[in-house]
Amino acid sequence: MTQASHHTGTGSAQPDQLLEMYRRMRRIRRFEERASELYKATEIPGFLHLSIGQEASAVGACWPLGARDGITSTHRGHGHVLAKGLDSASMMAELMGKEAGTCHGRGGSMHIADPGLGIYGANGIVGAGLPIAAGVATAAKLRAAGDVVVAFFGDGAVAQGMFHEAVNLAAVWDLPVVFLCENNHYSEFSPASEQHRAPLSARAAGYGIGYQHVDGNDVLAVAQTMTGVVARLRAGGGPVLVEAETYRWHGHYEGDPERYRPAEEVAAAKERDPLLVARRQLDPAAADAVDEEIDKEIEAAVDWARSLPEPDPETLHDYVSAPRLPVPEPAPLPADAEIFRSMDAVRLALEHELTADPSVFVAGIDVGAGGNVFGLTRGLAQAFPGRVRDTPISESAVVGTAVGAAMAGMKPVVEIMYMDFIGVCLDMLLNQAAKLRFMTGGRASMPLVVRTQFGAGRSSGSQHSQSLEALLAHIPGLTVVMPSNPADTYGLLRAAIQDPNPVVFVENRLQYGLKGPMPPADHLIPLGKAKVVREGTDITLVSWSRMVQDGLAAAELLASEGISVEVIDLRTIAPLDRETVLASLAKTNRLVIAHEAVRDFGVGAELSAMAVDEGFWHLDAPVTRVAPPSVPAPYAPSLERVWLPSRDTIAETLRRIAAV
């Protein structure tokens, strides 16, 4: 189905336009009726959330949109994506979990997406589509092509922090996005009166954006309202909040016993059936012909989907990550190379990629005018106007913007000021950035970088000292990078920005002043490859980030005692370079792991398990970890010194294992 850029008059439309609106609503209605039947017959697995009764808001909202315009949707999103132009057959196959489905059977009902049609994903997390829509709108604004984005959400999402963060960011940045609330008066099982005290009109005023209310059961009214709103956004207007009042006929999910609302209320709502409202203005014969046409279309979709195979079990690993272009290990740097610092490496890498690729932009708290809390981005906002952007203190919106912008073809580099704050925006990493490529069967592109930093040892306390790489490395689909020196910081950051996958790039703030040889401008380090930074024969020491420097110092100390330590810098935590570690273990027969994160359940535990599993017959001594105890990072220097490993504690452990 092709999308038209039709415009409607006030409360009226040409007969052919209204008939097309009716056709689109009828397609949604019949698709969902059949989906309900198939779910009951166990032909559709998983969750199913239907929008029967809400067809007019979906069709009316998408009516003025063109192919380049975008939408984000909800867990109740069949109507939205059908109204935007997705075909019913591939959608039905997706719901049935078939390989030929829209997302190759990886997403199902709640995760259908096709960025090629401007559909940036239905979403199983309430409110998550809103920051993503801000990202798509950011891409549209940077391209200045006049595109707009419609972010569908339900009234229940208003209680989410992501709603506040996304709307506020869109307002501050004047983004071309319509936040369209389908107010069906229920947040899952709870009536709206028990969920909110302020109306959406008041909220819009609080954010300083426009607001419009519309009868969400009248497709003409919705189309007319949205046509005006979209036209204003194309002309450069800022975000608008549109509230379409409607009602869902089915429960929150299929199988919902619906004890929370009386049957009489549902029956009364059905008297305002959006299809009947439209039908009253149509020729009955024309409407009947549409009904027959759509019935045949949906039945053909069901028959086709039934005939298809499920994904082959051998394809289980497909779509988790995009293939990486091979990057060779660079040659050693010359001894007479110019010296620079890790903080210079960050700035120069960002400057290089901003210059080389117009799709790259940088965003984060105080990264623009302020130049970052550590001065790392100083001068970049002036050198690249509009492409180095300050954000509100809204970590979920910052990372969500990166997710949406990446799907829309940009290469965002966003900053989370401290690694400890990753918890504030974890959903956008855990459920969005890491999973969207997989859940969409490879349709969603996710070339984004989240820069952050950590570092214990300067009394920063328990909320500003955490090394959380194990938490991130446990999420399939995320790449986690932790450099240990200035040259690697430069080469790995450039590689991360060029990579087609979501990368969390973790710097150690205690190393920002660390000096080392400056590499050439084209210097790249391959992601996913560890490096032997000191050859040895007696013990393998594996580490990463700042602890590599302590490990090298410990190895130098033990060399004077006749103990030869091979030091491996992981550089990339996930994916883990197992081959380099196992090859070293096969040579030395002993393994020690040193890291700054607390010992329990850490990356060191994964390396230990790998050594015992895949390298068992090479082991001549226990695998040992040097790491802080499972205690939050203390503030008092006397406690922090005891808590944090050092050159001396690493050396002591190496001596003990060498003696076994």
XYZ file of C-alpha atoms in Angstrom:
660
model
C 0.000 0.000 0.000
C 1.430 3.385 -0.924
C 1.220 6.399 1.330
C -0.549 9.534 0.155
C 0.043 13.078 1.331
C -3.664 13.886 1.315
C -5.039 16.923 3.066
C -8.533 17.194 4.469
C -10.808 20.146 4.957
C -12.449 21.036 8.235
C -14.615 18.080 9.151
C -14.916 16.957 5.531
C -13.064 15.171 2.760
C -13.519 14.178 -0.827
C -15.519 10.921 -1.089
C -12.528 8.995 -2.438
C -10.378 10.247 0.447
C -12.905 9.230 3.080
C -13.325 5.860 1.389
C -9.551 5.345 1.524
C -9.548 6.258 5.215
C -12.328 3.745 5.750
C -10.345 1.123 3.813
C -7.327 1.625 6.058
C -9.427 1.433 9.211
C -11.193 -1.676 7.931
C -7.815 -3.285 7.196
C -6.714 -2.685 10.784
C -10.013 -3.926 12.224
C -10.102 -7.130 10.197
C -6.410 -7.827 10.729
C -6.871 -7.640 14.477
C -10.108 -9.617 14.528
C -8.357 -12.447 12.697
C -5.315 -12.120 14.954
C -7.591 -12.550 17.976
C -9.091 -15.696 16.480
C -5.697 -17.102 15.553
C -4.357 -16.390 19.029
C -7.225 -18.316 20.588
C -6.490 -21.174 18.185
C -2.805 -21.089 19.332
C -1.617 -20.204 15.834
C -0.113 -16.966 17.191
C 2.326 -17.487 20.068
C 3.371 -14.897 22.619
C 1.607 -11.745 23.736
C -1.057 -10.003 21.683
C -2.367 -6.499 22.419
C -5.148 -5.299 20.121
C -6.266 -1.766 19.276
C -9.799 -2.586 18.105
C -11.791 0.611 18.593
C -8.788 2.885 18.087
C -8.463 2.658 14.290
C -9.382 6.291 13.586
C -6.522 7.744 15.605
C -3.976 5.571 13.788
C -5.294 6.263 10.299
C -5.998 9.952 10.886
C -2.589 10.577 12.429
C -0.734 8.918 9.550
C -2.943 10.477 6.838
C -0.752 13.554 6.160
C 2.530 11.640 6.450
C 4.786 10.869 3.520
C 7.187 7.980 2.988
C 10.131 9.825 4.600
C 8.187 10.808 7.712
C 8.552 8.567 10.735
C 6.477 7.007 13.475
C 7.239 5.191 16.688
C 4.640 2.912 18.170
C 3.621 0.989 21.276
C 2.928 -2.589 22.323
C -0.552 -1.934 20.857
C 0.845 -0.939 17.491
C -0.699 -3.002 14.675
C -2.912 -0.110 13.628
C -0.090 2.407 13.558
C 2.206 0.368 11.329
C -0.605 -0.686 8.989
C -1.709 2.930 8.693
C 1.882 3.957 7.862
C 2.017 1.471 4.994
C 3.278 -1.898 6.209
C 1.680 -4.792 4.338
C -0.730 -7.054 6.190
C 0.697 -10.319 4.844
C 4.238 -9.963 6.189
C 2.778 -8.668 9.465
C 0.548 -11.723 9.818
C 3.537 -13.948 9.129
C 5.482 -12.064 11.809
C 2.739 -12.606 14.367
C 2.843 -16.320 13.552
C 6.629 -16.352 14.059
C 7.507 -17.178 10.459
C 10.821 -16.563 8.722
C 9.148 -14.488 6.002
C 7.556 -12.204 8.590
C 8.328 -8.497 8.680
C 11.122 -9.109 11.175
C 11.918 -12.719 10.225
C 9.969 -13.979 13.224
C 12.311 -12.278 15.717
C 9.982 -9.531 16.936
C 6.392 -10.671 16.967
C 3.413 -8.474 17.706
C 5.145 -5.986 20.013
C 8.300 -5.286 18.021
C 7.330 -4.825 14.389
C 9.443 -2.247 12.583
C 10.522 -1.221 9.104
C 12.717 1.897 9.108
C 12.633 1.837 5.309
C 8.954 2.805 5.556
C 9.578 5.279 8.377
C 8.346 2.760 10.990
C 10.877 2.933 13.814
C 9.369 0.228 15.921
C 6.509 -0.891 18.040
C 7.859 -1.320 21.560
C 7.201 -3.617 24.495
C 8.430 -1.018 27.009
C 5.819 1.583 27.913
C 6.989 5.043 26.856
C 10.206 3.837 25.206
C 9.177 4.990 21.744
C 9.111 8.635 22.834
C 12.866 9.230 23.248
C 13.462 7.160 20.112
C 11.074 9.465 18.239
C 13.110 12.412 19.501
C 16.152 10.796 17.933
C 14.423 10.267 14.591
C 13.275 13.892 14.730
C 16.829 15.002 15.536
C 18.027 13.256 12.390
C 15.258 14.976 10.425
C 16.212 18.379 11.805
C 19.909 17.912 11.099
C 19.080 16.971 7.501
C 16.680 19.931 7.184
C 14.490 18.000 4.740
C 11.140 18.970 6.281
C 10.394 15.473 7.614
C 8.262 15.000 10.735
C 7.822 12.220 13.287
C 4.690 11.035 15.080
C 5.265 9.329 18.437
C 2.223 7.294 19.433
C 1.734 6.584 23.125
C -1.060 5.669 25.501
C -2.276 7.669 28.463
C -0.478 5.242 30.797
C 2.904 6.284 29.391
C 2.450 9.792 30.791
C 3.525 8.415 34.174
C 6.877 7.303 32.757
C 9.991 9.414 33.209
C 10.797 8.779 29.556
C 7.704 10.789 28.604
C 8.927 13.815 30.530
C 12.506 13.512 29.270
C 11.534 13.080 25.618
C 8.990 15.912 25.520
C 11.307 18.276 27.356
C 14.254 17.479 25.075
C 12.064 17.901 21.987
C 10.891 21.260 23.304
C 14.414 22.472 24.079
C 15.668 21.408 20.654
C 12.493 22.491 18.753
C 12.200 19.071 17.143
C 9.634 18.287 14.425
C 7.775 15.666 16.438
C 4.095 15.159 17.268
C 3.526 13.394 20.571
C 0.186 11.701 19.906
C -1.569 10.320 22.967
C -4.258 7.757 22.238
C -6.184 8.293 25.437
C -8.291 5.161 25.835
C -8.800 5.988 29.529
C -7.067 2.858 30.866
C -3.455 2.251 31.870
C -3.481 -1.527 31.526
C -6.112 -2.329 34.198
C -6.243 1.050 35.921
C -8.566 3.916 34.968
C -6.856 7.184 34.073
C -8.460 8.904 37.052
C -6.286 6.759 39.340
C -3.092 7.427 37.379
C -2.910 11.185 36.778
C -3.978 14.425 38.391
C -2.921 16.895 35.682
C -4.505 16.896 32.206
C -2.302 16.673 29.134
C -3.190 20.248 28.214
C -1.547 21.428 31.427
C 1.472 19.221 30.839
C 1.956 20.612 27.339
C 1.817 24.144 28.728
C 4.399 23.156 31.322
C 6.794 22.032 28.613
C 6.101 25.141 26.550
C 4.771 23.249 23.536
C 1.514 23.285 21.593
C -1.503 21.156 22.491
C -4.561 20.019 20.566
C -7.460 17.785 21.552
C -9.408 15.729 19.032
C -12.161 13.117 18.944
C -10.075 10.006 18.362
C -13.056 8.056 17.025
C -13.626 10.475 14.135
C -11.052 9.772 11.440
C -11.903 12.994 9.589
C -11.372 15.081 12.704
C -8.048 13.384 13.457
C -6.851 13.741 9.854
C -7.854 17.400 9.728
C -6.124 18.165 13.045
C -2.981 16.285 12.094
C -2.813 17.835 8.640
C -2.602 21.277 10.218
C -0.117 20.188 12.869
C 2.160 18.440 10.390
C 2.093 21.427 8.031
C 3.257 23.696 10.863
C 6.067 21.311 11.768
C 7.236 21.122 8.166
C 7.420 24.907 8.175
C 9.754 24.839 11.175
C 7.350 24.723 14.111
C 8.324 22.975 17.335
C 6.801 19.873 18.935
C 3.070 19.506 19.575
C 1.163 17.243 21.947
C -2.067 15.912 20.419
C -4.575 14.074 22.587
C -6.964 11.782 20.692
C -9.697 10.463 22.989
C -10.714 6.933 22.063
C -11.486 3.545 23.606
C -10.178 0.002 23.251
C -12.815 -2.709 23.012
C -10.655 -5.678 23.995
C -8.767 -6.105 27.245
C -5.219 -4.991 27.850
C -4.096 -8.296 26.329
C -5.894 -11.208 24.732
C -7.148 -13.370 27.565
C -7.551 -10.399 29.930
C -10.607 -11.207 32.149
C -11.438 -7.457 32.237
C -12.746 -7.379 35.790
C -11.766 -3.725 36.057
C -14.486 -2.281 33.813
C -18.211 -3.007 33.390
C -19.550 -4.585 30.195
C -22.040 -1.718 29.883
C -19.152 0.750 29.531
C -17.659 -1.232 26.650
C -21.066 -1.553 24.960
C -21.617 2.195 25.204
C -18.183 2.863 23.702
C -18.990 0.632 20.742
C -21.793 2.989 19.794
C -18.998 5.364 18.751
C -17.290 2.735 16.585
C -14.834 4.663 14.336
C -15.824 2.557 11.338
C -19.529 3.284 11.842
C -18.820 7.005 12.284
C -17.091 7.038 8.904
C -19.578 4.704 7.221
C -22.467 7.092 7.878
C -20.876 9.503 5.380
C -20.153 6.859 2.725
C -22.177 5.225 0.010
C -23.221 1.863 1.554
C -22.407 -0.073 -1.612
C -18.904 1.421 -1.764
C -18.309 0.613 1.886
C -19.584 -2.953 1.409
C -17.217 -3.375 -1.527
C -14.301 -2.238 0.657
C -15.331 -4.698 3.361
C -15.310 -7.535 0.866
C -11.964 -6.422 -0.573
C -10.299 -6.250 2.839
C -11.796 -9.559 3.984
C -10.194 -11.236 0.979
C -6.878 -9.463 1.593
C -6.666 -10.558 5.215
C -7.743 -14.128 4.493
C -5.093 -14.335 1.783
C -2.546 -13.024 4.304
C -3.571 -15.694 6.822
C -3.405 -18.484 4.255
C -0.007 -17.315 3.023
C 1.418 -16.991 6.549
C 0.144 -20.444 7.501
C 1.997 -21.989 4.567
C 5.381 -20.589 5.575
C 8.184 -22.222 7.572
C 9.428 -21.013 10.928
C 13.039 -19.775 11.136
C 15.643 -22.507 10.761
C 17.251 -23.293 14.157
C 20.621 -22.771 12.498
C 19.763 -19.061 12.161
C 19.524 -18.533 15.935
C 22.570 -16.244 15.983
C 21.546 -14.174 12.969
C 20.939 -10.416 13.372
C 22.438 -10.064 16.880
C 25.192 -7.809 15.532
C 26.017 -6.311 12.172
C 29.110 -7.711 10.432
C 32.264 -5.733 11.157
C 34.662 -4.706 8.457
C 38.121 -6.155 9.213
C 40.552 -3.670 10.731
C 44.223 -4.728 10.824
C 46.271 -4.300 13.961
C 48.317 -1.125 13.415
C 52.081 -1.123 13.335
C 53.940 -0.169 16.530
C 54.295 3.557 17.007
C 57.746 5.031 16.408
C 59.875 5.819 19.425
C 60.153 9.472 18.435
C 56.363 10.007 18.078
C 54.884 13.186 19.495
C 53.478 12.774 23.003
C 49.814 13.479 23.818
C 47.308 12.705 26.576
C 44.252 10.457 26.739
C 42.032 13.525 27.013
C 43.563 14.830 23.766
C 42.898 11.442 22.179
C 39.171 11.693 22.893
C 38.876 15.191 21.443
C 40.972 14.414 18.365
C 39.033 11.216 17.614
C 35.718 13.067 17.829
C 37.072 15.917 15.714
C 38.348 13.507 13.069
C 35.037 11.649 12.729
C 32.930 14.826 12.777
C 35.077 16.155 9.956
C 35.075 12.955 7.925
C 31.399 11.985 8.208
C 28.464 14.456 8.179
C 26.190 11.807 9.713
C 28.178 11.943 12.979
C 26.925 14.204 15.755
C 27.781 14.507 19.445
C 25.274 15.090 22.239
C 25.244 15.022 26.009
C 25.081 17.038 29.177
C 27.372 20.081 28.884
C 29.336 18.681 25.917
C 28.653 21.785 23.804
C 29.239 25.239 25.203
C 30.773 23.828 28.381
C 33.113 21.476 26.520
C 32.380 18.514 28.861
C 32.966 18.402 32.614
C 36.604 17.425 31.944
C 37.081 19.785 28.991
C 37.299 16.900 26.503
C 35.002 18.443 23.869
C 36.105 22.046 24.271
C 35.899 23.946 20.984
C 33.972 21.272 19.066
C 30.594 23.024 19.310
C 32.071 26.108 17.695
C 33.834 24.084 15.004
C 30.733 21.999 14.136
C 27.636 24.186 14.656
C 24.501 22.196 15.447
C 26.361 18.888 15.511
C 27.707 19.099 19.088
C 24.580 19.498 21.168
C 23.934 20.160 24.835
C 21.080 18.164 26.340
C 19.041 18.458 29.505
C 20.049 16.190 32.395
C 17.974 13.364 30.948
C 20.023 10.225 30.440
C 17.144 8.148 29.022
C 16.345 10.843 26.484
C 20.014 11.192 25.570
C 20.503 7.489 24.824
C 17.005 7.147 23.328
C 17.812 9.995 20.979
C 20.914 8.100 19.910
C 18.845 4.959 19.248
C 16.314 6.806 17.098
C 18.911 8.833 15.236
C 20.951 5.704 14.494
C 17.902 3.942 13.052
C 17.295 7.030 10.936
C 20.757 6.817 9.378
C 22.895 9.014 11.636
C 25.967 8.044 13.693
C 25.343 9.598 17.103
C 28.005 9.784 19.799
C 26.322 10.559 23.113
C 27.850 11.029 26.515
C 26.698 9.747 29.893
C 28.731 11.849 32.278
C 29.568 9.074 34.777
C 29.355 5.322 34.280
C 27.339 5.136 37.504
C 24.529 6.973 35.676
C 24.145 4.113 33.181
C 21.528 2.732 35.565
C 19.352 5.780 34.922
C 19.095 4.991 31.200
C 19.645 1.232 31.268
C 16.417 0.422 29.420
C 17.604 2.318 26.368
C 20.735 0.147 26.300
C 19.255 -3.124 27.535
C 15.966 -3.259 25.647
C 16.474 -0.855 22.758
C 20.032 -0.338 21.459
C 21.156 -3.899 22.127
C 18.050 -5.711 20.887
C 16.440 -3.710 18.094
C 18.600 -5.092 15.311
C 17.792 -8.639 16.416
C 14.088 -8.036 17.100
C 13.617 -6.410 13.703
C 15.391 -9.183 11.846
C 18.201 -6.864 10.825
C 15.972 -4.036 9.578
C 17.126 -1.623 12.294
C 20.607 -0.185 11.917
C 22.265 0.793 15.200
C 25.599 2.597 14.646
C 25.831 4.537 17.900
C 28.396 5.182 20.605
C 27.716 5.899 24.260
C 30.796 7.463 25.830
C 31.156 7.380 29.575
C 33.892 7.322 32.218
C 34.669 5.843 35.633
C 37.592 5.622 38.013
C 38.108 4.866 41.691
C 41.017 6.119 43.750
C 40.187 9.781 44.350
C 37.478 9.539 47.027
C 34.621 9.978 44.568
C 32.355 7.778 46.677
C 30.016 4.903 45.909
C 27.920 6.657 43.247
C 30.807 8.024 41.153
C 33.410 5.226 41.216
C 31.760 2.088 39.883
C 33.204 -0.100 37.135
C 30.057 -1.675 35.648
C 31.411 -3.353 32.528
C 30.148 -6.804 33.602
C 26.590 -5.504 33.696
C 26.910 -4.174 30.138
C 28.881 -7.126 28.772
C 26.069 -9.449 29.891
C 23.697 -7.820 27.370
C 23.796 -9.566 23.969
C 24.198 -7.055 21.160
C 26.275 -4.479 23.032
C 29.966 -3.933 22.364
C 31.894 -2.726 25.430
C 35.295 -1.048 25.012
C 37.722 0.054 27.761
C 41.067 1.480 26.533
C 44.182 1.608 28.686
C 46.394 4.228 26.975
C 46.147 7.377 24.824
C 46.858 5.813 21.419
C 44.321 3.023 21.970
C 41.778 5.569 23.185
C 42.103 7.395 19.868
C 42.101 4.300 17.661
C 39.319 2.480 19.497
C 37.032 5.521 19.686
C 37.356 6.139 15.954
C 36.676 2.449 15.286
C 33.643 2.553 17.577
C 32.148 5.560 15.770
C 32.630 3.852 12.403
C 31.222 0.539 13.637
C 27.668 -0.496 12.630
C 26.837 -1.719 16.142
C 26.000 -0.044 19.474
C 29.212 0.518 21.427
C 29.622 1.614 25.035
C 33.021 3.302 25.213
C 34.318 3.518 28.785
C 37.198 5.842 29.633
C 38.997 6.035 32.965
C 39.050 9.610 34.212
C 42.236 9.022 36.218
C 43.941 8.404 32.867
C 42.840 11.590 31.125
C 46.241 13.076 31.934
C 48.164 9.905 31.026
C 50.761 10.646 28.333
C 51.827 8.437 25.460
C 52.936 8.466 21.828
C 50.510 10.077 19.377
C 49.464 7.838 16.477
C 48.871 9.029 12.881
C 45.455 10.518 12.087
C 44.255 7.348 10.324
C 45.051 5.146 13.345
C 42.375 2.507 14.035
C 42.308 -0.347 16.552
C 40.180 -3.424 15.731
C 37.217 -3.931 18.050
C 36.960 -7.326 19.715
C 40.721 -7.959 19.673
C 42.926 -8.135 22.762
C 46.624 -7.361 22.609
C 49.654 -8.882 24.272
C 51.328 -5.726 25.589
C 54.190 -7.552 27.301
C 55.551 -10.951 26.325
C 56.190 -13.522 29.063
C 56.549 -17.233 29.742
C 55.614 -17.982 33.368
C 52.185 -16.380 34.041
C 49.467 -14.719 31.960
C 48.016 -11.547 33.484
C 44.802 -10.282 31.839
C 43.497 -6.801 32.561
C 41.893 -3.746 30.958
C 41.584 0.011 31.372
C 43.785 1.658 34.029
C 44.544 -1.648 35.738
C 46.683 -2.605 32.712
C 49.167 0.084 33.769
C 49.322 -1.356 37.297
C 49.706 -4.827 35.788
C 52.612 -3.719 33.612
C 54.259 -2.134 36.647
C 53.797 -5.362 38.603
C 55.246 -7.402 35.722
C 58.283 -5.123 35.603
C 58.753 -5.583 39.346
C 58.574 -9.389 39.072
C 60.977 -9.467 36.139
C 63.712 -8.368 38.539
C 62.798 -11.424 40.622
C 63.113 -13.840 37.702
C 59.379 -14.243 37.028
C 58.273 -13.634 33.422
C 54.726 -12.243 33.187
C 52.798 -11.982 29.918
C 50.349 -9.073 30.092
C 47.216 -8.998 27.943
C 45.129 -5.854 27.505
C 41.598 -6.927 26.603
C 40.740 -3.486 25.155
C 37.284 -4.791 24.174
C 35.331 -6.513 26.938
C 32.478 -7.701 24.752
C 32.838 -9.447 22.409
C 35.559 -11.216 24.372
C 38.747 -12.221 22.547
C 38.928 -15.766 23.881
C 41.544 -16.899 21.379
C 44.261 -14.490 22.523
C 43.758 -15.347 26.205
C 43.667 -19.109 25.621
C 46.746 -18.996 23.389
C 48.675 -17.216 26.136
C 47.402 -19.646 28.760
C 48.594 -22.561 26.615
C 52.068 -20.999 26.724
C 52.307 -19.992 30.416
C 49.946 -22.503 32.092
C 48.953 -19.939 34.719
C 46.295 -17.207 34.664
C 45.745 -14.159 36.875
C 43.066 -11.552 36.151
C 43.124 -8.015 37.583
C 40.247 -5.556 37.334
C 38.838 -2.494 39.063
C 35.259 -3.778 39.219
C 34.221 -5.726 42.304
C 35.245 -9.361 42.140
C 31.932 -11.201 42.440
C 30.134 -11.990 39.130
C 32.598 -9.871 37.161
C 34.389 -10.202 33.822
C 37.167 -11.953 35.731
C 34.700 -14.682 36.657
C 33.854 -15.163 32.959
C 37.548 -15.396 32.079
C 38.072 -17.879 34.905
C 35.189 -20.034 33.691
C 36.595 -19.928 30.152
C 40.019 -21.012 31.386
C 38.601 -23.927 33.370
C 36.273 -24.979 30.556
C 38.334 -24.480 27.403
C 41.846 -24.302 28.852
C 41.617 -26.850 31.650
C 44.387 -29.138 30.417
C 46.828 -26.228 30.229
C 46.389 -25.176 33.874
C 49.199 -25.836 36.342
C 47.812 -23.563 39.080
C 44.466 -22.123 40.220
C 42.997 -19.289 38.159
C 43.097 -16.241 40.420
C 41.429 -12.842 40.383
C 42.721 -9.591 41.852
C 39.776 -7.259 42.351
C 37.971 -5.201 45.002
C 35.778 -7.065 47.465
C 32.001 -6.960 46.993
C 31.693 -3.667 48.860
C 30.607 -0.304 47.392
C 33.501 2.006 46.640
C 34.357 3.760 49.921
C 34.907 7.487 50.306
C 37.566 7.637 53.038
C 41.078 7.345 51.537
C 42.130 4.818 54.174
C 39.299 2.484 53.144
C 39.619 3.107 49.407
C 43.318 2.175 49.486
C 42.468 -1.179 51.041
C 39.541 -1.730 48.663
C 41.243 -0.949 45.329
C 43.893 -3.263 43.817
C 47.310 -1.790 43.087
C 50.646 -2.680 41.569
C 51.678 -4.250 44.870
C 48.561 -6.408 45.377
C 48.809 -7.625 41.775
C 52.526 -8.423 42.252
C 51.818 -10.298 45.484
C 49.253 -12.495 43.725
C 51.585 -13.150 40.787
C 54.332 -14.290 43.168
C 51.957 -16.664 44.926
C 50.714 -18.267 41.721
C 54.242 -18.522 40.296
C 55.247 -20.516 43.367
C 52.455 -23.118 42.943
